Short mmCIF file of C-alpha atoms (C1' of nucleotides) in Angstrom, two decimals:
data_model
loop_
_atom_site.label_atom_id
_atom_site.label_comp_id
_atom_site.label_asym_id
_atom_site.label_seq_id
_atom_site.Cartn_x
_atom_site.Cartn_y
_atom_site.Cartn_z
CA MET A 1 14.36 3.54 -16.73
CA LEU A 2 14.85 -0.13 -17.49
CA GLU A 3 11.41 -0.80 -16.05
CA MET A 4 9.87 1.80 -18.32
CA ALA A 5 11.53 0.21 -21.33
CA ILE A 6 10.25 -3.23 -20.36
CA LEU A 7 6.71 -2.02 -19.85
CA GLY A 8 6.78 -0.22 -23.17
CA LEU A 9 7.96 -3.30 -24.97
CA LEU A 10 5.36 -5.45 -23.26
CA ASP A 11 2.57 -3.12 -24.25
CA GLY A 12 0.85 -4.96 -27.07
CA GLN A 13 2.79 -8.23 -26.93
CA GLU A 14 3.71 -10.92 -24.45
CA LEU A 15 7.39 -11.75 -24.24
CA HIS A 16 9.80 -13.77 -22.14
CA GLY A 17 12.95 -12.32 -20.56
CA TYR A 18 15.50 -13.52 -23.05
CA GLU A 19 13.49 -12.08 -25.91
CA ILE A 20 12.90 -8.80 -24.11
CA ARG A 21 16.63 -8.35 -23.83
CA LYS A 22 17.11 -8.83 -27.57
CA ARG A 23 14.41 -6.35 -28.47
CA LEU A 24 15.76 -3.85 -26.00
CA ARG A 25 19.10 -4.19 -27.72
CA ASP A 26 18.10 -3.72 -31.32
CA GLN A 27 14.65 -2.22 -31.33
CA LEU A 28 15.50 0.78 -29.18
CA GLY A 29 17.79 3.21 -30.95
CA LEU A 30 20.89 0.98 -30.68
CA LEU A 31 21.88 1.89 -27.15
CA PHE A 32 20.01 -0.16 -24.59
CA ASN A 33 22.21 -3.13 -24.01
CA VAL A 34 21.11 -4.51 -20.69
CA SER A 35 22.50 -7.59 -18.97
CA PHE A 36 20.48 -10.52 -17.60
CA GLY A 37 21.69 -9.76 -14.13
CA SER A 38 19.84 -6.51 -14.47
CA LEU A 39 16.86 -7.65 -16.52
CA TYR A 40 15.57 -10.57 -14.46
CA PRO A 41 15.57 -8.73 -11.15
CA ALA A 42 13.73 -5.87 -12.88
CA LEU A 43 11.07 -8.29 -14.16
CA GLY A 44 10.81 -9.70 -10.65
CA ARG A 45 10.27 -6.24 -9.18
CA LEU A 46 7.64 -5.40 -11.78
CA GLU A 47 5.82 -8.64 -11.07
CA ARG A 48 5.85 -8.15 -7.31
CA ALA A 49 4.53 -4.64 -7.87
CA GLY A 50 1.68 -6.02 -9.97
CA ALA A 51 2.73 -4.22 -13.15
CA VAL A 52 3.24 -7.48 -15.05
CA GLU A 53 2.03 -11.07 -14.75
CA SER A 54 3.88 -14.17 -15.84
CA THR A 55 2.74 -17.56 -17.04
CA ALA A 56 4.81 -20.62 -17.87
CA ASP A 57 5.02 -20.37 -21.65
CA ALA A 58 1.46 -21.18 -22.72
CA GLY A 59 1.40 -21.95 -26.47
CA ILE A 60 4.17 -19.99 -28.13
CA SER A 61 2.52 -17.24 -30.16
CA GLY A 62 3.76 -15.92 -33.50
CA ALA A 63 4.94 -12.77 -31.75
CA VAL A 64 7.22 -14.72 -29.45
CA ARG A 65 8.72 -17.16 -31.94
CA THR A 66 12.04 -16.22 -33.39
CA VAL A 67 12.52 -17.22 -37.04
CA PRO A 68 12.33 -21.05 -37.19
CA MET A 69 15.28 -21.25 -39.65
CA THR A 70 14.70 -24.88 -40.61
CA GLY A 71 10.97 -24.28 -40.95
CA SER A 72 8.65 -27.31 -41.08
CA LEU A 73 7.67 -29.43 -38.07
CA SER A 74 10.01 -28.16 -35.34
CA GLY A 75 7.36 -25.58 -34.49
CA GLU A 76 4.76 -28.28 -33.96
CA ARG A 77 7.01 -30.26 -31.71
CA ALA A 78 7.92 -27.17 -29.69
CA ALA A 79 4.24 -26.40 -29.18
CA MET A 80 3.60 -29.95 -27.97
CA ARG A 81 6.44 -29.75 -25.48
CA SER A 82 5.35 -26.40 -24.18
CA ARG A 83 1.79 -27.68 -23.65
CA ARG A 84 3.17 -30.55 -21.65
CA ALA A 85 5.31 -28.14 -19.66
CA ALA A 86 2.59 -25.60 -18.96
CA SER A 87 0.69 -28.04 -16.77
CA GLY A 88 3.74 -29.47 -14.93
CA ARG A 89 5.21 -26.10 -13.87
CA GLY A 90 8.46 -27.30 -12.37
CA ARG A 91 10.31 -27.43 -15.65
CA ARG A 92 12.43 -24.27 -15.72
CA GLY A 93 11.14 -23.20 -19.07
CA ARG A 94 10.29 -19.88 -20.57
CA LYS A 95 8.34 -17.50 -18.45
CA VAL A 96 6.11 -15.28 -20.52
CA TYR A 97 5.31 -11.81 -19.20
CA ARG A 98 2.16 -9.82 -19.86
CA ILE A 99 1.52 -6.21 -18.82
CA THR A 100 -1.40 -5.52 -16.46
CA ASP A 101 -3.71 -2.50 -16.36
CA SER A 102 -1.82 -1.18 -13.39
CA GLY A 103 1.38 -1.70 -15.36
CA ARG A 104 -0.03 0.28 -18.24
CA ARG A 105 -0.85 3.16 -15.93
CA LEU A 106 2.61 2.99 -14.41
CA PHE A 107 4.14 3.09 -17.88
CA ALA A 108 2.14 6.18 -18.83
CA GLU A 109 3.26 7.90 -15.66
CA LEU A 110 6.93 7.00 -16.07
CA LEU A 111 6.85 8.13 -19.67
CA GLU A 112 5.39 11.52 -18.83
CA ARG A 113 7.89 12.16 -16.00
CA ASP A 114 10.74 14.59 -16.43
CA PRO A 115 13.51 12.73 -18.30
CA SER A 116 16.21 14.55 -16.32
CA SER A 117 15.00 12.74 -13.19
CA ASP A 118 16.54 9.48 -14.32
CA GLY A 119 20.15 10.30 -14.84
CA ASP A 120 21.58 9.76 -18.32
CA ASP A 121 19.96 12.50 -20.37
CA ALA A 122 20.53 11.24 -23.89
CA ARG A 123 19.38 7.71 -23.08
CA SER A 124 16.42 8.83 -21.11
CA PHE A 125 15.29 11.20 -23.84
CA GLY A 126 15.88 8.63 -26.58
CA LEU A 127 13.87 6.02 -24.78
CA ARG A 128 10.96 8.36 -24.31
CA LEU A 129 11.08 9.46 -27.92
CA ALA A 130 11.02 5.86 -29.07
CA PHE A 131 7.80 5.44 -27.10
CA ALA A 132 6.41 8.83 -28.07
CA ARG A 133 3.37 7.24 -29.69
CA TYR A 134 2.10 6.54 -26.17
CA LEU A 135 2.40 10.18 -25.14
CA THR A 136 -0.30 12.79 -25.55
CA PRO A 137 0.47 15.41 -28.21
CA HIS A 138 1.06 17.79 -25.34
CA GLY A 139 3.43 15.41 -23.57
CA ARG A 140 5.31 14.86 -26.79
CA LEU A 141 5.87 18.55 -27.30
CA ARG A 142 6.96 18.94 -23.70
CA LEU A 143 9.49 16.14 -24.12
CA LEU A 144 11.01 17.70 -27.21
CA GLU A 145 11.08 21.20 -25.79
CA ARG A 146 12.68 20.16 -22.54
CA ARG A 147 15.38 18.33 -24.39
CA ARG A 148 15.93 21.32 -26.63
CA ALA A 149 16.20 23.66 -23.67
CA GLN A 150 18.70 21.38 -21.98
CA LEU A 151 20.89 21.17 -25.05
CA ALA A 152 20.73 24.92 -25.65
CA ASP A 153 21.85 25.39 -22.08
CA ASP A 154 24.77 22.99 -22.46
CA LEU A 155 25.76 24.79 -25.62
CA ALA A 156 25.73 28.18 -23.92
CA ASN A 157 27.95 26.88 -21.12
CA ALA A 158 30.30 25.23 -23.55
CA ARG A 159 30.64 28.41 -25.57
CA ALA A 160 31.24 30.50 -22.46
CA VAL A 161 34.15 28.23 -21.58
CA THR A 162 35.63 27.89 -25.07
CA ALA A 163 35.32 31.62 -25.73
CA GLY A 164 37.17 32.52 -22.54
CA GLY A 165 40.13 30.13 -22.63
CA SER A 166 40.18 29.25 -26.31
CA GLN A 167 43.79 30.20 -26.90
CA GLY A 168 45.11 28.60 -23.70
CA LEU A 169 43.23 25.32 -24.11
CA ASP A 170 44.95 22.14 -25.22
CA PRO A 171 44.61 21.49 -28.99
CA TYR A 172 43.07 18.04 -28.52
CA ALA A 173 40.68 19.25 -25.85
CA ARG A 174 39.65 22.02 -28.22
CA LEU A 175 39.10 19.59 -31.08
CA LEU A 176 36.81 17.60 -28.85
CA ALA A 177 34.98 20.66 -27.58
CA GLU A 178 34.38 21.85 -31.12
CA HIS A 179 33.04 18.53 -32.26
CA THR A 180 30.76 18.28 -29.26
CA THR A 181 29.49 21.77 -29.94
CA ASP A 182 28.79 20.95 -33.57
CA SER A 183 26.93 17.77 -32.68
CA THR A 184 24.85 19.61 -30.13
CA GLU A 185 23.95 22.28 -32.65
CA ARG A 186 22.85 19.65 -35.14
CA GLU A 187 20.77 17.89 -32.55
CA ILE A 188 19.09 21.14 -31.64
CA SER A 189 18.12 21.87 -35.21
CA TRP A 190 16.87 18.30 -35.59
CA LEU A 191 14.71 18.86 -32.53
CA ASP A 192 13.48 22.12 -33.99
CA ARG A 193 12.27 20.25 -37.05
CA LEU A 194 10.52 17.65 -34.90
CA ILE A 195 8.91 20.34 -32.77
CA GLU A 196 7.68 22.16 -35.84
CA ALA A 197 6.25 18.92 -37.22
CA GLU A 198 4.43 18.24 -33.95
CA ARG A 199 3.00 21.74 -33.89
CA ALA A 200 1.82 21.42 -37.47
CA LYS A 201 0.08 18.19 -36.56
CA GLY A 202 -1.54 19.94 -33.61
CA ARG A 203 -2.77 22.80 -35.80
CA SER A 204 -4.36 20.50 -38.35
CA VAL A 205 -6.18 18.59 -35.60
CA GLU A 206 -7.31 21.83 -33.99
CA GLY A 207 -9.01 22.85 -37.23
CA GLU A 208 -11.08 19.69 -37.20
CA VAL A 209 -11.93 19.03 -33.55
CA ARG A 210 -10.84 21.96 -31.36
CA GLN A 211 -10.30 19.99 -28.16
CA ASP A 212 -6.91 21.13 -26.88
CA ASP A 213 -8.18 22.21 -23.48
CA LEU A 214 -10.19 19.06 -23.05
CA GLN A 215 -7.06 17.03 -23.59
CA ASN A 216 -5.17 18.94 -20.92
CA ASP A 217 -7.94 18.29 -18.44
CA ASP A 218 -7.80 14.61 -19.22
CA MET A 219 -4.10 14.66 -18.54
CA ASP A 220 -4.52 16.26 -15.15
CA ASP A 221 -7.11 13.71 -14.12
CA MET A 222 -4.83 10.95 -15.23
CA GLN A 223 -1.92 12.34 -13.23
CA ASN A 224 -4.03 12.20 -10.08
CA VAL A 225 -5.08 8.62 -10.58
CA ILE A 226 -1.50 7.67 -11.23
CA GLU A 227 -0.03 9.49 -8.25
CA ASN A 228 -1.81 7.07 -5.90
CA ASP A 229 -0.78 4.12 -7.96
CA MET A 230 2.85 5.09 -7.69
CA GLN A 231 2.74 5.02 -3.93
CA ASP A 232 1.63 1.39 -4.02
CA MET A 233 4.37 0.71 -6.50
CA GLU A 234 7.06 2.34 -4.44
CA GLY A 235 5.99 0.51 -1.32
CA ALA A 236 6.08 -2.81 -3.09
CA THR A 237 9.30 -2.11 -4.97
CA SER A 238 11.62 -0.95 -2.21
CA MET B 1 37.82 6.77 -15.14
CA LEU B 2 37.30 9.54 -12.61
CA GLU B 3 40.74 8.78 -11.22
CA MET B 4 42.30 9.10 -14.65
CA ALA B 5 40.63 12.46 -15.12
CA ILE B 6 41.88 13.68 -11.76
CA LEU B 7 45.43 12.57 -12.44
CA GLY B 8 45.35 14.22 -15.85
CA LEU B 9 44.21 17.52 -14.41
CA LEU B 10 46.78 17.34 -11.64
CA ASP B 11 49.60 16.80 -14.12
CA GLY B 12 51.27 20.17 -14.27
CA GLN B 13 49.33 21.97 -11.54
CA GLU B 14 48.39 21.54 -7.92
CA LEU B 15 44.72 21.82 -7.14
CA HIS B 16 42.28 21.30 -4.30
CA GLY B 17 39.14 19.17 -4.58
CA TYR B 18 36.59 21.88 -5.07
CA GLU B 19 38.61 23.36 -7.91
CA ILE B 20 39.20 19.96 -9.49
CA ARG B 21 35.49 19.49 -9.71
CA LYS B 22 35.01 22.80 -11.52
CA ARG B 23 37.72 22.06 -14.04
CA LEU B 24 36.39 18.60 -14.62
CA ARG B 25 33.04 20.19 -15.37
CA ASP B 26 34.07 22.83 -17.85
CA GLN B 27 37.53 21.95 -19.06
CA LEU B 28 36.66 18.47 -20.22
CA GLY B 29 34.37 18.48 -23.23
CA LEU B 30 31.29 19.58 -21.27
CA LEU B 31 30.26 16.22 -19.92
CA PHE B 32 32.15 15.31 -16.79
CA ASN B 33 29.93 16.56 -14.05
CA VAL B 34 30.99 14.68 -10.99
CA SER B 35 29.58 15.10 -7.49
CA PHE B 36 31.59 15.70 -4.32
CA GLY B 37 30.38 12.44 -2.91
CA SER B 38 32.25 10.83 -5.73
CA LEU B 39 35.22 13.15 -5.99
CA TYR B 40 36.51 13.19 -2.41
CA PRO B 41 36.52 9.43 -1.95
CA ALA B 42 38.37 9.16 -5.27
CA LEU B 43 41.01 11.62 -4.04
CA GLY B 44 41.30 9.61 -0.85
CA ARG B 45 41.85 6.40 -2.77
CA LEU B 46 44.48 8.01 -4.97
CA GLU B 47 46.29 9.36 -1.93
CA ARG B 48 46.25 6.02 -0.12
CA ALA B 49 47.60 4.40 -3.28
CA GLY B 50 50.42 6.94 -3.38
CA ALA B 51 49.40 8.44 -6.70
CA VAL B 52 48.87 11.89 -5.21
CA GLU B 53 50.06 13.75 -2.10
CA SER B 54 48.20 16.46 -0.26
CA THR B 55 49.31 19.43 1.82
CA ALA B 56 47.23 21.88 3.79
CA ASP B 57 47.01 24.80 1.40
CA ALA B 58 50.55 26.17 1.44
CA GLY B 59 50.61 29.69 -0.09
CA ILE B 60 47.83 29.88 -2.65
CA SER B 61 49.48 29.92 -6.09
CA GLY B 62 48.24 31.84 -9.10
CA ALA B 63 47.04 28.59 -10.63
CA VAL B 64 44.78 27.84 -7.70
CA ARG B 65 43.29 31.29 -7.16
CA THR B 66 39.94 31.95 -8.70
CA VAL B 67 39.49 35.51 -10.00
CA PRO B 68 39.63 37.86 -6.97
CA MET B 69 36.67 39.93 -8.29
CA THR B 70 37.22 42.94 -6.00
CA GLY B 71 40.97 42.84 -6.49
CA SER B 72 43.14 44.80 -4.00
CA LEU B 73 44.05 43.61 -0.51
CA SER B 74 41.70 40.68 0.04
CA GLY B 75 44.36 38.49 -1.55
CA GLU B 76 46.93 39.61 0.99
CA ARG B 77 44.66 38.84 3.88
CA ALA B 78 43.78 35.44 2.50
CA ALA B 79 47.47 34.57 2.19
CA MET B 80 48.07 35.62 5.82
CA ARG B 81 45.24 33.46 7.07
CA SER B 82 46.37 30.48 5.05
CA ARG B 83 49.91 30.80 6.42
CA ARG B 84 48.54 30.79 9.96
CA ALA B 85 46.43 27.76 9.07
CA ALA B 86 49.16 25.77 7.35
CA SER B 87 51.04 25.31 10.61
CA GLY B 88 48.05 24.58 12.85
CA ARG B 89 46.52 21.87 10.64
CA GLY B 90 43.25 21.41 12.49
CA ARG B 91 41.51 24.15 10.60
CA ARG B 92 39.50 22.29 7.95
CA GLY B 93 40.87 24.36 5.12
CA ARG B 94 41.77 23.61 1.55
CA LYS B 95 43.74 20.51 0.90
CA VAL B 96 45.98 20.88 -2.11
CA TYR B 97 46.78 17.78 -4.13
CA ARG B 98 49.94 17.17 -6.12
CA ILE B 99 50.60 14.21 -8.42
CA THR B 100 53.53 11.90 -7.59
CA ASP B 101 55.85 10.06 -9.97
CA SER B 102 53.97 6.88 -9.31
CA GLY B 103 50.75 8.75 -10.07
CA ARG B 104 52.18 9.95 -13.35
CA ARG B 105 53.03 6.40 -14.33
CA LEU B 106 49.57 5.25 -13.31
CA PHE B 107 48.03 7.99 -15.41
CA ALA B 108 50.05 6.96 -18.48
CA GLU B 109 48.93 3.37 -18.02
CA LEU B 110 45.26 4.22 -17.53
CA LEU B 111 45.33 6.49 -20.56
CA GLU B 112 46.81 3.82 -22.81
CA ARG B 113 44.30 1.16 -21.67
CA ASP B 114 41.44 0.06 -23.90
CA PRO B 115 38.67 2.66 -23.47
CA SER B 116 35.98 -0.01 -23.78
CA SER B 117 37.20 -1.48 -20.47
CA ASP B 118 35.65 1.34 -18.48
CA GLY B 119 32.02 1.29 -19.45
CA ASP B 120 30.61 4.39 -21.08
CA ASP B 121 32.23 4.45 -24.51
CA ALA B 122 31.66 8.03 -25.53
CA ARG B 123 32.80 9.46 -22.22
CA SER B 124 35.76 7.22 -21.97
CA PHE B 125 36.90 8.04 -25.48
CA GLY B 126 36.29 11.76 -25.00
CA LEU B 127 38.30 11.86 -21.84
CA ARG B 128 41.23 10.11 -23.47
CA LEU B 129 41.10 12.38 -26.48
CA ALA B 130 41.15 15.43 -24.23
CA PHE B 131 44.38 14.09 -22.73
CA ALA B 132 45.76 12.88 -26.06
CA ARG B 133 48.81 15.12 -25.72
CA TYR B 134 50.08 12.70 -23.07
CA LEU B 135 49.80 9.72 -25.44
CA THR B 136 52.50 8.55 -27.79
CA PRO B 137 51.74 9.13 -31.50
CA HIS B 138 51.15 5.42 -31.72
CA GLY B 139 48.77 5.37 -28.76
CA ARG B 140 46.89 8.31 -30.19
CA LEU B 141 46.33 6.54 -33.47
CA ARG B 142 45.25 3.39 -31.68
CA LEU B 143 42.72 5.37 -29.65
CA LEU B 144 41.20 6.96 -32.73
CA GLU B 145 41.12 3.76 -34.73
CA ARG B 146 39.53 1.74 -31.97
CA ARG B 147 36.81 4.31 -31.58
CA ARG B 148 36.27 4.37 -35.30
CA ALA B 149 35.98 0.59 -35.46
CA GLN B 150 33.50 0.56 -32.60
CA LEU B 151 31.30 3.16 -34.23
CA ALA B 152 31.46 1.44 -37.62
CA ASP B 153 30.35 -1.73 -35.90
CA ASP B 154 27.43 -0.01 -34.16
CA LEU B 155 26.44 1.49 -37.46
CA ALA B 156 26.44 -1.88 -39.22
CA ASN B 157 24.25 -3.39 -36.51
CA ALA B 158 21.89 -0.46 -36.61
CA ARG B 159 21.55 -0.69 -40.36
CA ALA B 160 20.95 -4.44 -40.24
CA VAL B 161 18.05 -3.85 -37.87
CA THR B 162 16.57 -0.82 -39.65
CA ALA B 163 16.86 -2.48 -43.04
CA GLY B 164 15.01 -5.58 -41.86
CA GLY B 165 12.07 -4.08 -39.98
CA SER B 166 12.02 -0.59 -41.43
CA GLN B 167 8.41 -0.67 -42.56
CA GLY B 168 7.10 -2.32 -39.39
CA LEU B 169 8.98 -0.06 -36.99
CA ASP B 170 7.25 2.70 -35.06
CA PRO B 171 7.57 6.13 -36.75
CA TYR B 172 9.12 7.79 -33.69
CA ALA B 173 11.51 4.93 -33.11
CA ARG B 174 12.56 5.22 -36.73
CA LEU B 175 13.09 8.96 -36.46
CA LEU B 176 15.38 8.33 -33.54
CA ALA B 177 17.21 5.51 -35.27
CA GLU B 178 17.81 7.66 -38.33
CA HIS B 179 19.14 10.54 -36.30
CA THR B 180 21.44 8.26 -34.35
CA THR B 181 22.69 6.75 -37.58
CA ASP B 182 23.39 10.18 -39.05
CA SER B 183 25.26 11.33 -35.95
CA THR B 184 27.33 8.19 -35.96
CA GLU B 185 28.24 8.66 -39.60
CA ARG B 186 29.34 12.21 -38.92
CA GLU B 187 31.42 11.15 -35.99
CA ILE B 188 33.10 8.52 -38.10
CA SER B 189 34.06 10.96 -40.79
CA TRP B 190 35.32 13.39 -38.14
CA LEU B 191 37.48 10.58 -36.78
CA ASP B 192 38.71 9.85 -40.29
CA ARG B 193 39.91 13.42 -40.57
CA LEU B 194 41.65 13.22 -37.21
CA ILE B 195 43.27 9.93 -38.13
CA GLU B 196 44.51 11.35 -41.40
CA ALA B 197 45.93 14.37 -39.60
CA GLU B 198 47.76 12.13 -37.12
CA ARG B 199 49.20 10.02 -39.95
CA ALA B 200 50.35 13.12 -41.75
CA LYS B 201 52.11 14.30 -38.61
CA GLY B 202 53.75 10.88 -38.32
CA ARG B 203 54.97 10.99 -41.90
CA SER B 204 56.53 14.42 -41.54
CA VAL B 205 58.39 13.33 -38.39
CA GLU B 206 59.55 10.12 -40.07
CA GLY B 207 61.22 12.15 -42.80
CA GLU B 208 63.26 14.05 -40.22
CA VAL B 209 64.20 11.54 -37.54
CA ARG B 210 63.11 8.02 -38.53
CA GLN B 211 62.57 6.67 -35.04
CA ASP B 212 59.19 4.94 -35.20
CA ASP B 213 60.48 1.59 -34.02
CA LEU B 214 62.48 3.12 -31.23
CA GLN B 215 59.33 4.77 -29.94
CA ASN B 216 57.45 1.50 -29.93
CA ASP B 217 60.22 -0.14 -27.91
CA ASP B 218 60.06 2.65 -25.39
CA MET B 219 56.35 2.05 -25.07
CA ASP B 220 56.76 -1.65 -24.42
CA ASP B 221 59.31 -1.02 -21.69
CA MET B 222 57.01 1.48 -20.14
CA GLN B 223 54.11 -0.97 -20.14
CA ASN B 224 56.19 -3.46 -18.18
CA VAL B 225 57.20 -1.00 -15.52
CA ILE B 226 53.62 0.06 -15.17
CA GLU B 227 52.17 -3.42 -14.94
CA ASN B 228 53.87 -3.94 -11.57
CA ASP B 229 52.81 -0.57 -10.39
CA MET B 230 49.20 -1.37 -11.08
CA GLN B 231 49.27 -4.39 -8.82
CA ASP B 232 50.33 -2.21 -5.90
CA MET B 233 47.61 0.20 -6.85
CA GLU B 234 44.91 -2.41 -7.01
CA GLY B 235 45.92 -3.89 -3.69
CA ALA B 236 45.75 -0.52 -2.02
CA THR B 237 42.58 0.59 -3.75
CA SER B 238 40.24 -2.32 -3.22
"C1'" DG C 1 25.13 39.19 11.84
"C1'" DT C 2 23.64 36.71 8.35
"C1'" DC C 3 23.51 34.85 3.71
"C1'" DA C 4 25.92 32.95 -0.32
"C1'" DT C 5 29.71 30.54 -1.63
"C1'" DC C 6 33.70 27.93 -0.82
"C1'" DA C 7 35.31 23.68 1.11
"C1'" DT C 8 35.55 18.82 2.88
"C1'" DG C 9 33.75 14.82 4.11
"C1'" DT C 10 30.36 10.45 5.33
"C1'" DA C 11 26.25 7.31 4.65
"C1'" DA C 12 22.72 5.26 2.22
"C1'" DG C 13 21.05 3.90 -1.84
"C1'" DC C 14 20.34 3.08 -7.02
"C1'" DC C 15 21.23 1.10 -11.06
"C1'" DG C 16 23.80 -1.31 -13.33
"C1'" DT C 17 27.70 -4.74 -14.14
"C1'" DT C 18 30.45 -9.41 -14.18
"C1'" DA C 19 30.82 -13.94 -12.61
"C1'" DC C 20 28.73 -17.89 -11.29
"C1'" DA C 21 25.19 -21.77 -11.18
"C1'" DT C 22 21.75 -24.37 -13.49
"C1'" DG C 23 19.25 -26.58 -16.87
"C1'" DA C 24 16.55 -27.32 -21.60
"C1'" DT C 25 16.68 -27.55 -26.74
"C1'" DT C 26 18.65 -28.09 -31.18
"C1'" DG C 27 21.95 -29.34 -34.67
"C1'" DC C 28 25.36 -32.28 -36.13
"C1'" DG D 1 26.54 -37.64 -27.06
"C1'" DC D 2 28.37 -33.07 -27.32
"C1'" DA D 3 28.60 -28.27 -28.35
"C1'" DA D 4 26.11 -24.07 -29.14
"C1'" DT D 5 22.41 -21.46 -28.00
"C1'" DC D 6 18.41 -20.53 -25.43
"C1'" DA D 7 16.75 -19.56 -20.91
"C1'" DT D 8 16.51 -18.17 -15.93
"C1'" DG D 9 18.27 -16.86 -12.00
"C1'" DT D 10 21.68 -15.32 -7.70
"C1'" DA D 11 25.72 -12.93 -5.46
"C1'" DA D 12 29.17 -9.75 -5.16
"C1'" DC D 13 30.69 -5.73 -6.34
"C1'" DG D 14 31.43 -0.91 -8.73
"C1'" DG D 15 30.80 3.67 -9.47
"C1'" DC D 16 28.09 7.07 -9.12
"C1'" DT D 17 24.21 9.88 -6.93
"C1'" DT D 18 21.62 12.36 -3.23
"C1'" DA D 19 21.20 13.75 1.32
"C1'" DC D 20 23.28 14.91 5.35
"C1'" DA D 21 26.83 17.05 8.57
"C1'" DT D 22 30.22 20.52 9.32
"C1'" DG D 23 32.66 24.55 9.12
"C1'" DA D 24 35.34 28.81 7.04
"C1'" DT D 25 35.29 33.10 4.27
"C1'" DG D 26 33.55 37.12 2.14
"C1'" DA D 27 30.05 40.55 0.93
"C1'" DC D 28 26.65 43.59 2.40
#
DNA sequence: GTCATCATGTAAGCCGTTACATGATTGC
DNA sequence: GCAATCATGTAACGGCTTACATGATGAC
């Protein structure tokens, strides 16, 4: 899951580890606070697997720079230093990561996978939703519907329990159960709105291009390509 | 955290592992689905630490029995078999766990601990709330207020981020961020209601008995007793 | 007599953490 | 020159999961 998040972040911009951690923390729905002891090994694994490449901080780009604060010439000096460093390569400086084509394919595959296969449901769903722009319309709908089904299921179980032993249950436990139930209901209706919005988008596209089936075929082809890729990945990773 | 949950369930009733798992699943706010590979070792640790004792299924009590379904004489036969088994003790049957005094003290201490010390915030808070009847009024309030403060903090961070890069952020990521923000706000106001209810309870008691300070002293004494106990526990556990 | 469920346990592994070690850069 | 922050990494450990192994009980 961490690896998916990293790949997603790296798609479109080059970043170094320290910066990746920050963006993970506050760019992704508030709840992806990963430690360095987890991040750096993950970057290492991705690099060994060929999903990302690293270079020793070649010419700090605007995307990488954090706000200069004092402005003015510090940027110039930093650039000079990094140029010096880039040639030397013994200097323990920033290591900038860039996603590879293989990494991009891996990302697409991880994203399309069943969220329930990587443990923490809420996190796993949230992460995929945050990257939903990289999903096909079909994959997006599948993501939302799976999540909805899961929540509806939880809700049914919860109600079965609360209905049966409602009077015997501890007051505090009941308070909690009720709140959880409410939250789940709200999340379901939120999902319903998102699903409806996605469907509406689909319908308007259909009117113009009519290529739903074509898209599904594309997806299947892609899955096949990726399946092979994953075997390489798994061999290299473990 | 698992150990706290087990001790809490065991307070007041004797249960065997398989049953503990079920109750953990559906008695505790829907989200404590633990596997056997996790549960049995935990029970073993608790037993070695002297927090629980086990016996080989002596005379199936009403609390332990699951609904007999067919009713009638199957219960009688089961009791006979278990009596035969209880003496032999080679029979790989149910192992019934009972909490000890030391276990009860350990539970009280774990419950009163800072929830943020055992990882997953929501789970850890939920579990403690479910067992809030075992907390002192003071401990209960502290639990609720800590959780409230944590959520308020999260919310502030989230808003700082969303406010800054709101226009540049990905539409799906923003959707998610907004939903998370809403949920957090709702949870905060729910907590506010709970806190107010607890305070009201406190005020009504104060009018009758006026023993707030006494209760706090009791708590401090208890903490001291428990501190020593925990050292034994940690030695035995790790 | 056999299949589902109840019941207990071990082993390997995953995914993350904290703590530690190291060093560069910047601000004062 | 010293502290804070940026930056990268390793080692040990924690808590949970899945998969495996084993066996009893009950229903049909």
